[in-house]
Amino acid sequence: MNDAPPDHIAEALLAWFDVHGRHDLPWQHPRSAYRVWVAEIMLQQTQVATVVDYFNAFMSRFQNIHALAAADSDAVMAHWAGLGYYARARNLHAAAKAVVADHDGRMPDTVEALMTLPGIGRSTAGAIVAQAFERWAPILDGNAKRVIARLAAIQATPGTAAYEKSLWRLAEQYTPHERITDYTQAIMDLGATLCTRRNPRCDSCPLASACLARRQGLQARIPAPRKRKARPQRETVVIVVSDDRGRVLLEKRPPAGIWGGLWSLPEKPAGQSVEAFCREYLGIAVAPGARLASVAHAFTHFELLIHPQQVQLIDTVRIMESSLQWYARDDWPGLPAPIRRVLDTHQQVLAL
DNA sequence: AATACGGGGTC
DNA sequence: GACCCAGTATT
């Protein structure tokens, strides 16, 4: 345990924040529960620089929670395309509907109530309570975890229950009752700009004198890196077919799993022939076409080699499922990044 | 308690 | 190319 009083930590951090903190993030002006909430969801496992443009576009299209709740699922997913972790978008949309239906469109203002909404866990709930409602609540995002682990020289293995429990306990102790909104922003800013994963800039840190990791020379080794497993390799074949109007056939993927809820090129199951898949699932008769250049895509937990198989459309043999649709290039829905690359690369050949 | 879930930034 | 990021839900 750190021997510096929690009050002193918060004071030093807030004084630093006033000068060096981030005060111009889009969700800070104006600051509303809806905007803070959307930002927090986008920021889960995603860096600020990546989020800013998505946030601004999302806010322009869905200006308030009622607009989001009433929006079409495809429109929401299209605004998330490229951000990743698409369950976040589905949960956000579902939560907006729940807040409109059950809370008259007003975001709940307690950690417990917020955590009943899909996609909101303890840390995100705390961030919303502190930043939108200016009420006391600890947060424990990646930045706060790193700052606190170093401050208290916590050497337990990240990811274990003991590690999480001790960090939450410390987060509660450090969180002040004054200036809760600024404190929450301040600890994230410190972690993002000074107390970084590698090469922490302790010389400029307002908490350096209180930091146990620094005193012990352990700041570069806390938190310990996670051990990683080798990523398995997978392969898949996707079907590229266009009609006589230059439209390409896309498939809305099921809600669960990779790219859940996103439109993509139809993915052929292993063990089924291209012709059979096109006839039985896509409802089209085709002739084999060119095998286009394969595209490699790295996920967190495996690597996927995508083989785009072009086919020539002969005839539409039955009405297609609603999860299948012809799309002109001008109004493509949101597509996974590697799939968009495939279509962009071959648009000339495909005459899209 | 461990794993699934994306894409991009960084060094 | 490895590692990480304003984590949560599921098993």
XYZ file of N, CA, C and O in Angstrom, chain A residues 179-329:
604
model
N -14.310 17.461 -7.325
C -13.846 17.487 -8.714
C -13.790 16.085 -9.329
O -12.794 15.708 -9.962
N -14.851 15.328 -9.136
C -14.851 13.946 -9.595
C -14.715 13.848 -11.118
O -14.039 12.959 -11.649
N -15.352 14.771 -11.827
C -15.279 14.731 -13.286
C -13.849 14.944 -13.765
O -13.332 14.196 -14.606
N -13.201 15.951 -13.205
C -11.828 16.243 -13.618
C -10.872 15.134 -13.189
O -9.945 14.791 -13.925
N -11.081 14.596 -11.993
C -10.193 13.528 -11.529
C -10.251 12.327 -12.469
O -9.215 11.740 -12.827
N -11.466 11.955 -12.858
C -11.638 10.810 -13.750
C -10.904 11.028 -15.071
O -10.217 10.147 -15.586
N -11.052 12.249 -15.597
C -10.348 12.561 -16.841
C -8.846 12.595 -16.597
O -8.053 12.141 -17.425
N -8.456 13.113 -15.445
C -7.036 13.313 -15.158
C -6.273 11.991 -15.089
O -5.167 11.867 -15.634
N -6.839 10.990 -14.450
C -6.096 9.740 -14.300
C -5.981 9.026 -15.654
O -4.960 8.388 -15.946
N -7.000 9.216 -16.505
C -6.895 8.640 -17.854
C -5.857 9.406 -18.676
O -5.076 8.812 -19.426
N -5.851 10.718 -18.542
C -4.891 11.516 -19.297
C -3.456 11.217 -18.871
O -2.553 11.136 -19.712
N -3.255 11.055 -17.576
C -1.911 10.731 -17.099
C -1.432 9.408 -17.696
O -0.302 9.297 -18.174
N -2.330 8.415 -17.669
C -1.977 7.114 -18.221
C -1.740 7.167 -19.723
O -0.879 6.472 -20.252
N -2.502 8.011 -20.407
C -2.409 8.054 -21.873
C -1.211 8.870 -22.346
O -0.680 8.614 -23.432
N -0.787 9.851 -21.556
C 0.250 10.757 -22.069
C 1.601 10.633 -21.355
O 2.636 10.840 -21.970
N 1.619 10.316 -20.060
C 2.892 10.211 -19.330
C 3.175 8.797 -18.843
O 4.244 8.249 -19.082
N 2.211 8.238 -18.156
C 2.404 6.907 -17.552
C 2.038 5.842 -18.573
O 1.155 5.016 -18.363
N 2.750 5.868 -19.703
C 2.439 4.972 -20.809
C 2.997 3.577 -20.549
O 3.832 3.369 -19.669
N 2.530 2.632 -21.357
C 2.915 1.235 -21.174
C 4.440 1.077 -21.201
O 5.022 0.429 -20.352
N 5.054 1.680 -22.208
C 6.510 1.624 -22.288
C 7.090 3.029 -22.135
O 6.463 4.002 -22.523
N 8.268 3.108 -21.608
C 8.955 4.387 -21.424
C 8.107 5.443 -20.724
O 7.893 6.521 -21.267
N 7.622 5.141 -19.526
C 6.880 6.165 -18.784
C 7.781 7.357 -18.490
O 8.959 7.193 -18.171
N 7.233 8.560 -18.638
C 8.023 9.772 -18.451
C 7.928 10.244 -17.008
O 7.303 11.261 -16.690
N 8.565 9.512 -16.136
C 8.460 9.772 -14.696
C 8.993 11.160 -14.327
O 8.548 11.748 -13.341
N 9.934 11.670 -15.120
C 10.521 12.978 -14.797
C 9.470 14.075 -14.793
O 9.606 15.071 -14.088
N 8.422 13.893 -15.603
C 7.386 14.923 -15.702
C 6.143 14.588 -14.893
O 5.161 15.329 -14.940
N 6.182 13.458 -14.175
C 4.956 12.967 -13.537
C 4.712 13.630 -12.183
O 5.601 13.664 -11.335
N 3.501 14.124 -11.979
C 3.158 14.775 -10.709
C 3.095 13.790 -9.542
O 3.088 14.210 -8.384
N 3.046 12.494 -9.848
C 2.926 11.489 -8.796
C 4.232 10.733 -8.569
O 4.267 9.756 -7.806
N 5.309 11.186 -9.211
C 6.559 10.424 -9.172
C 7.051 10.191 -7.749
O 7.503 9.096 -7.408
N 6.957 11.212 -6.916
C 7.506 11.067 -5.562
C 6.706 10.080 -4.727
O 7.216 9.535 -3.745
N 5.455 9.843 -5.115
C 4.613 8.919 -4.354
C 4.570 7.528 -4.975
O 3.988 6.607 -4.410
N 5.205 7.378 -6.130
C 5.049 6.140 -6.905
C 5.984 5.053 -6.379
O 7.203 5.140 -6.509
N 5.380 3.986 -5.862
C 6.183 2.899 -5.295
C 6.953 2.144 -6.369
O 8.084 1.712 -6.133
N 6.358 1.984 -7.534
C 7.075 1.287 -8.601
C 8.346 2.058 -8.958
O 9.410 1.473 -9.145
N 8.243 3.381 -9.039
C 9.410 4.169 -9.397
C 10.474 4.091 -8.313
O 11.658 3.971 -8.594
N 10.037 4.155 -7.072
C 11.003 4.066 -5.970
C 11.792 2.767 -6.034
O 12.959 2.706 -5.682
N 11.126 1.724 -6.502
C 11.785 0.415 -6.563
C 12.373 0.142 -7.944
O 12.861 -0.962 -8.202
N 12.271 1.137 -8.821
C 12.813 0.960 -10.173
C 12.051 -0.049 -11.004
O 12.582 -0.622 -11.948
N 10.791 -0.241 -10.679
C 9.993 -1.269 -11.363
C 8.994 -0.702 -12.357
O 8.176 -1.441 -12.893
N 9.064 0.607 -12.610
C 8.005 1.223 -13.441
C 7.931 0.624 -14.842
O 6.877 0.614 -15.459
N 9.064 0.106 -15.342
C 9.040 -0.476 -16.687
C 8.512 -1.909 -16.672
O 8.171 -2.454 -17.721
N 8.427 -2.507 -15.476
C 8.012 -3.916 -15.427
C 6.627 -4.109 -14.827
O 6.156 -5.233 -14.668
N 5.992 -2.989 -14.461
C 4.632 -3.054 -13.942
C 3.750 -2.201 -14.845
O 4.116 -1.057 -15.124
N 2.623 -2.699 -15.302
C 2.140 -4.066 -15.094
C 2.890 -5.068 -15.978
O 3.351 -4.713 -17.057
N 2.970 -6.298 -15.493
C 3.643 -7.348 -16.256
C 2.887 -7.606 -17.555
O 1.662 -7.534 -17.585
N 3.601 -7.865 -18.642
C 2.914 -8.176 -19.915
C 2.167 -9.487 -19.810
O 2.552 -10.377 -19.059
N 1.090 -9.550 -20.560
C 0.341 -10.805 -20.571
C 1.073 -11.807 -21.440
O 1.688 -11.453 -22.435
N 0.974 -13.059 -21.051
C 1.550 -14.061 -21.937
C 0.590 -14.336 -23.075
O -0.618 -14.387 -22.888
N 1.143 -14.480 -24.235
C 0.353 -14.611 -25.435
C 0.528 -15.979 -26.078
O 1.619 -16.527 -26.081
N -0.560 -16.463 -26.617
C -0.485 -17.729 -27.337
C -0.293 -17.432 -28.817
O -0.668 -16.390 -29.309
N 0.291 -18.405 -29.498
C 0.456 -18.258 -30.944
C -0.923 -18.171 -31.587
O -1.864 -18.835 -31.141
N -1.025 -17.344 -32.609
C -2.320 -17.204 -33.271
C -2.515 -18.286 -34.314
O -1.699 -18.409 -35.239
N -3.581 -19.079 -34.205
C -3.847 -20.082 -35.240
C -4.190 -19.411 -36.564
O -4.637 -18.275 -36.605
N -3.951 -20.144 -37.647
C -4.264 -19.648 -38.983
C -5.547 -20.307 -39.481
O -5.710 -21.508 -39.348
N -6.412 -19.501 -40.026
C -7.617 -20.049 -40.645
C -7.735 -19.520 -42.072
O -7.158 -18.500 -42.411
N -8.487 -20.242 -42.886
C -8.731 -19.801 -44.257
C -10.217 -19.857 -44.548
O -10.941 -20.663 -43.967
N -10.654 -19.019 -45.457
C -12.064 -19.041 -45.841
C -12.219 -18.535 -47.265
O -11.370 -17.795 -47.762
N -13.279 -18.971 -47.897
C -13.577 -18.532 -49.266
C -14.812 -17.640 -49.232
O -15.830 -17.997 -48.638
N -14.701 -16.467 -49.831
C -15.863 -15.586 -49.954
C -16.226 -15.439 -51.427
O -15.354 -15.499 -52.302
N -17.490 -15.283 -51.697
C -17.995 -15.258 -53.067
C -18.174 -13.820 -53.548
O -18.818 -13.009 -52.874
N -17.577 -13.542 -54.721
C -17.724 -12.218 -55.336
C -18.534 -12.390 -56.610
O -18.073 -13.000 -57.571
N -19.753 -11.866 -56.598
C -20.606 -11.981 -57.791
C -21.333 -10.654 -57.995
O -21.816 -10.046 -57.039
N -21.366 -10.216 -59.243
C -22.086 -8.983 -59.543
C -23.166 -9.251 -60.581
O -23.071 -10.195 -61.372
N -24.207 -8.434 -60.563
C -25.298 -8.614 -61.526
C -25.086 -7.701 -62.739
O -24.062 -7.027 -62.849
N -26.071 -7.677 -63.615
C -25.888 -6.920 -64.858
C -25.917 -5.411 -64.637
O -25.682 -4.647 -65.565
N -26.231 -4.979 -63.415
C -26.216 -3.545 -63.122
C -24.988 -3.158 -62.303
O -24.930 -2.074 -61.740
N -24.032 -4.081 -62.201
C -22.802 -3.764 -61.494
C -22.950 -3.792 -59.983
O -22.110 -3.258 -59.274
N -24.013 -4.406 -59.510
C -24.185 -4.493 -58.056
C -23.545 -5.791 -57.552
O -23.525 -6.802 -58.262
N -23.052 -5.765 -56.329
C -22.400 -6.941 -55.759
C -23.310 -7.543 -54.685
O -24.039 -6.819 -53.993
N -23.284 -8.869 -54.590
C -24.146 -9.554 -53.630
C -23.477 -9.594 -52.266
O -22.346 -10.076 -52.127
N -24.161 -9.068 -51.248
C -23.622 -9.051 -49.889
C -24.527 -9.831 -48.941
O -25.708 -10.033 -49.215
N -23.924 -10.266 -47.853
C -24.630 -11.069 -46.850
C -24.545 -10.374 -45.490
O -23.459 -9.979 -45.063
N -25.683 -10.239 -44.832
C -25.674 -9.706 -43.468
C -25.325 -10.838 -42.519
O -26.049 -11.831 -42.426
N -24.209 -10.690 -41.804
C -23.731 -11.778 -40.966
C -24.569 -11.908 -39.704
O -25.163 -10.934 -39.240
N -24.644 -13.103 -39.158
C -25.425 -13.305 -37.926
C -24.862 -12.461 -36.785
O -23.690 -12.068 -36.818
N -25.690 -12.183 -35.765
C -25.294 -11.256 -34.698
C -24.054 -11.691 -33.927
O -23.231 -10.855 -33.579
N -23.910 -12.981 -33.684
C -22.772 -13.447 -32.892
C -21.607 -13.817 -33.791
O -21.792 -14.153 -34.948
N -20.419 -13.742 -33.229
C -19.227 -14.160 -33.960
C -18.546 -13.006 -34.657
O -18.916 -11.843 -34.506
N -17.510 -13.358 -35.439
C -16.718 -12.360 -36.150
C -17.601 -11.490 -37.040
O -18.427 -11.995 -37.765
N -17.373 -10.206 -36.975
C -18.097 -9.238 -37.808
C -19.612 -9.353 -37.630
O -20.382 -9.145 -38.560
N -20.032 -9.715 -36.433
C -21.450 -9.938 -36.175
C -22.308 -8.728 -36.518
O -22.059 -7.629 -36.065
N -23.347 -8.957 -37.318
C -24.273 -7.891 -37.677
C -23.807 -7.014 -38.820
O -24.543 -6.131 -39.255
N -22.593 -7.251 -39.301
C -22.062 -6.443 -40.395
C -22.374 -7.105 -41.737
O -22.439 -8.318 -41.840
N -22.564 -6.294 -42.768
C -22.668 -6.829 -44.122
C -21.267 -7.168 -44.617
O -20.302 -6.466 -44.297
N -21.181 -8.255 -45.403
C -19.884 -8.706 -45.907
C -20.104 -9.523 -47.175
O -21.243 -9.744 -47.584
N -19.018 -9.952 -47.798
C -19.172 -10.886 -48.903
C -19.635 -12.231 -48.344
O -19.191 -12.634 -47.269
N -20.507 -12.934 -49.047
C -20.995 -14.236 -48.564
C -19.827 -15.191 -48.322
O -18.942 -15.303 -49.174
N -19.839 -15.853 -47.169
C -18.757 -16.746 -46.794
C -19.187 -18.186 -46.998
O -20.161 -18.648 -46.408
N -18.430 -18.892 -47.815
C -18.764 -20.277 -48.126
C -18.260 -21.201 -47.027
O -17.092 -21.122 -46.657
N -19.128 -22.051 -46.489
C -18.664 -23.012 -45.486
C -17.639 -23.965 -46.104
O -17.734 -24.299 -47.286
N -16.669 -24.385 -45.293
C -15.701 -25.372 -45.776
C -16.449 -26.668 -46.094
O -17.415 -27.018 -45.432
N -16.015 -27.353 -47.139
C -16.610 -28.652 -47.436
C -17.789 -28.585 -48.382
O -18.343 -29.614 -48.745
N -18.195 -27.375 -48.767
C -19.271 -27.261 -49.748
C -18.687 -26.643 -51.021
O -17.857 -25.741 -50.950
N -19.132 -27.118 -52.151
C -18.591 -26.575 -53.405
C -19.139 -25.177 -53.646
O -20.195 -24.813 -53.130
N -18.406 -24.418 -54.424
C -18.838 -23.054 -54.748
C -20.214 -23.087 -55.416
O -21.117 -22.324 -55.050
N -20.377 -23.968 -56.393
C -21.640 -24.024 -57.118
C -22.809 -24.404 -56.208
O -23.889 -23.815 -56.270
N -22.579 -25.388 -55.355
C -23.655 -25.827 -54.460
C -24.016 -24.725 -53.464
O -25.203 -24.480 -53.193
N -23.011 -24.056 -52.934
C -23.278 -22.969 -51.980
C -24.081 -21.861 -52.658
O -25.059 -21.344 -52.099
N -23.695 -21.512 -53.876
C -24.389 -20.432 -54.579
C -25.835 -20.830 -54.883
O -26.751 -20.021 -54.744
N -26.020 -22.066 -55.273
C -27.365 -22.513 -55.631
C -28.249 -22.668 -54.397
O -29.359 -22.153 -54.323
N -27.709 -23.338 -53.363
C -28.549 -23.707 -52.225
C -28.713 -22.587 -51.208
O -29.748 -22.477 -50.561
N -27.668 -21.765 -51.050
C -27.756 -20.711 -50.034
C -28.005 -19.337 -50.651
O -28.859 -18.580 -50.182
N -27.259 -19.025 -51.724
C -27.433 -17.706 -52.324
C -28.627 -17.657 -53.274
O -29.149 -16.584 -53.573
N -29.052 -18.826 -53.750
C -30.206 -18.861 -54.647
C -29.893 -18.400 -56.054
O -30.759 -17.850 -56.735
N -28.644 -18.620 -56.467
C -28.259 -18.198 -57.814
C -27.524 -19.332 -58.517
O -26.843 -20.135 -57.885
N -27.694 -19.378 -59.847
C -26.919 -20.311 -60.666
C -25.714 -19.554 -61.209
O -25.854 -18.440 -61.711
N -24.532 -20.165 -61.092
C -23.316 -19.460 -61.478
C -22.397 -20.361 -62.278
O -22.511 -21.587 -62.245
N -21.479 -19.700 -62.977
C -20.357 -20.397 -63.596
C -19.089 -19.965 -62.870
O -18.993 -18.820 -62.449
N -18.152 -20.880 -62.705
C -16.925 -20.535 -61.986
C -16.188 -19.392 -62.662
O -16.161 -19.298 -63.882
N -15.615 -18.512 -61.845
C -14.834 -17.395 -62.368
C -13.435 -17.432 -61.804
O -12.957 -18.478 -61.364
N -12.794 -16.286 -61.791
C -11.400 -16.215 -61.373
C -11.259 -16.301 -59.853
O -12.147 -15.898 -59.112
N -10.147 -16.864 -59.456
C -9.770 -16.829 -58.050
C -8.981 -15.536 -57.858
O -7.876 -15.399 -58.362
N -9.540 -14.582 -57.142
C -8.879 -13.287 -56.968
C -7.770 -13.394 -55.930
O -7.677 -14.381 -55.201
N -6.945 -12.382 -55.871
C -5.813 -12.407 -54.935
C -6.296 -12.531 -53.492
O -7.227 -11.835 -53.085
N -5.654 -13.405 -52.757
C -6.035 -13.626 -51.368
C -5.610 -12.458 -50.490
O -4.647 -11.754 -50.785
N -6.355 -12.257 -49.418
C -6.084 -11.159 -48.488
C -5.895 -11.733 -47.094
O -6.712 -12.525 -46.625
N -4.810 -11.346 -46.437
C -4.581 -11.797 -45.059
C -5.114 -10.753 -44.091
O -4.955 -9.549 -44.314
N -5.745 -11.221 -43.028
C -6.249 -10.294 -42.027
C -5.982 -10.849 -40.635
O -6.303 -11.994 -40.345
N -5.398 -10.028 -39.780
C -5.049 -10.479 -38.437
C -6.102 -10.034 -37.434
O -6.373 -8.842 -37.292
N -6.714 -10.982 -36.768
C -7.584 -10.695 -35.634
C -6.746 -10.812 -34.366
O -5.585 -11.204 -34.410
N -7.349 -10.485 -33.238
C -6.635 -10.587 -31.979
C -6.214 -12.027 -31.714
O -5.105 -12.281 -31.254
N -7.083 -12.973 -32.029
C -6.890 -14.339 -31.576
C -6.656 -15.345 -32.690
O -6.461 -16.520 -32.425
N -6.697 -14.911 -33.945
C -6.317 -15.812 -35.039
C -6.049 -14.987 -36.292
O -6.385 -13.792 -36.352
N -5.427 -15.626 -37.265
C -5.197 -14.959 -38.540
C -6.051 -15.614 -39.605
O -6.159 -16.837 -39.662
N -6.653 -14.781 -40.408
C -7.578 -15.277 -41.418
C -7.049 -14.957 -42.804
O -6.724 -13.818 -43.114
N -6.948 -16.003 -43.635
C -6.568 -15.811 -45.023
C -7.842 -15.898 -45.857
O -8.503 -16.943 -45.884
N -8.190 -14.803 -46.499
C -9.455 -14.714 -47.228
C -9.209 -14.938 -48.715
O -8.415 -14.235 -49.332
N -9.888 -15.939 -49.259
C -9.767 -16.235 -50.694
C -11.035 -15.770 -51.399
O -12.059 -16.449 -51.307
N -10.968 -14.665 -52.115
C -12.166 -14.215 -52.842
C -12.340 -15.009 -54.125
O -11.439 -15.041 -54.964
N -13.479 -15.646 -54.267
C -13.770 -16.461 -55.445
C -14.813 -15.729 -56.292
O -15.956 -15.576 -55.876
N -14.388 -15.293 -57.478
C -15.338 -14.630 -58.356
C -16.153 -15.666 -59.111
O -15.628 -16.711 -59.517
N -17.430 -15.424 -59.289
C -18.270 -16.309 -60.125
C -19.115 -15.441 -61.052
O -19.371 -14.269 -60.770
N -19.514 -16.036 -62.184
C -20.364 -15.331 -63.138
C -21.820 -15.708 -62.897
O -22.161 -16.895 -62.860
N -22.643 -14.709 -62.782
C -24.070 -14.952 -62.535
C -24.747 -15.424 -63.828
O -24.659 -14.773 -64.868
N -25.397 -16.566 -63.748
C -26.159 -17.063 -64.895
C -27.637 -16.737 -64.731
O -28.287 -16.227 -65.621
N -28.126 -17.033 -63.515
C -29.562 -16.820 -63.292
C -29.849 -16.773 -61.793
O -29.141 -17.385 -60.995
N -30.887 -16.016 -61.444
C -31.382 -16.051 -60.071
C -32.494 -17.082 -60.025
O -33.494 -16.946 -60.716
N -32.287 -18.127 -59.240
C -33.213 -19.255 -59.292
C -34.287 -19.214 -58.217
O -35.245 -19.971 -58.262
N -34.125 -18.360 -57.219
C -35.214 -18.201 -56.245
C -35.038 -16.886 -55.497
O -33.975 -16.286 -55.523
N -36.118 -16.477 -54.827
C -36.066 -15.260 -54.022
C -35.030 -15.427 -52.918
O -34.972 -16.469 -52.268
N -34.235 -14.419 -52.740
C -33.178 -14.535 -51.735
C -33.663 -14.134 -50.348
O -34.596 -13.380 -50.178
N -32.977 -14.677 -49.348
C -33.250 -14.322 -47.952
C -33.050 -12.815 -47.758
O -32.321 -12.177 -48.508
N -33.660 -12.290 -46.705
C -33.486 -10.858 -46.423
C -32.062 -10.561 -45.973
O -31.623 -9.418 -45.982
N -31.328 -11.597 -45.589
C -29.935 -11.391 -45.188
C -29.012 -11.347 -46.404
O -27.812 -11.244 -46.262
N -29.603 -11.449 -47.600
C -28.816 -11.333 -48.829
C -29.376 -10.183 -49.655
O -30.585 -10.045 -49.802
N -28.474 -9.372 -50.176
C -28.953 -8.213 -50.929
C -27.915 -7.742 -51.937
O -26.710 -7.795 -51.671
N -28.397 -7.263 -53.092
C -27.511 -6.667 -54.091
C -27.272 -5.208 -53.716
O -28.204 -4.472 -53.429
N -26.004 -4.824 -53.717
C -25.671 -3.451 -53.362
C -24.859 -2.801 -54.475
O -23.853 -3.349 -54.925
N -25.289 -1.610 -54.881
C -24.491 -0.806 -55.808
C -23.343 -0.172 -55.033
O -23.432 0.052 -53.829
N -22.278 0.117 -55.753
C -21.093 0.655 -55.095
C -21.394 1.957 -54.352
O -20.799 2.243 -53.309
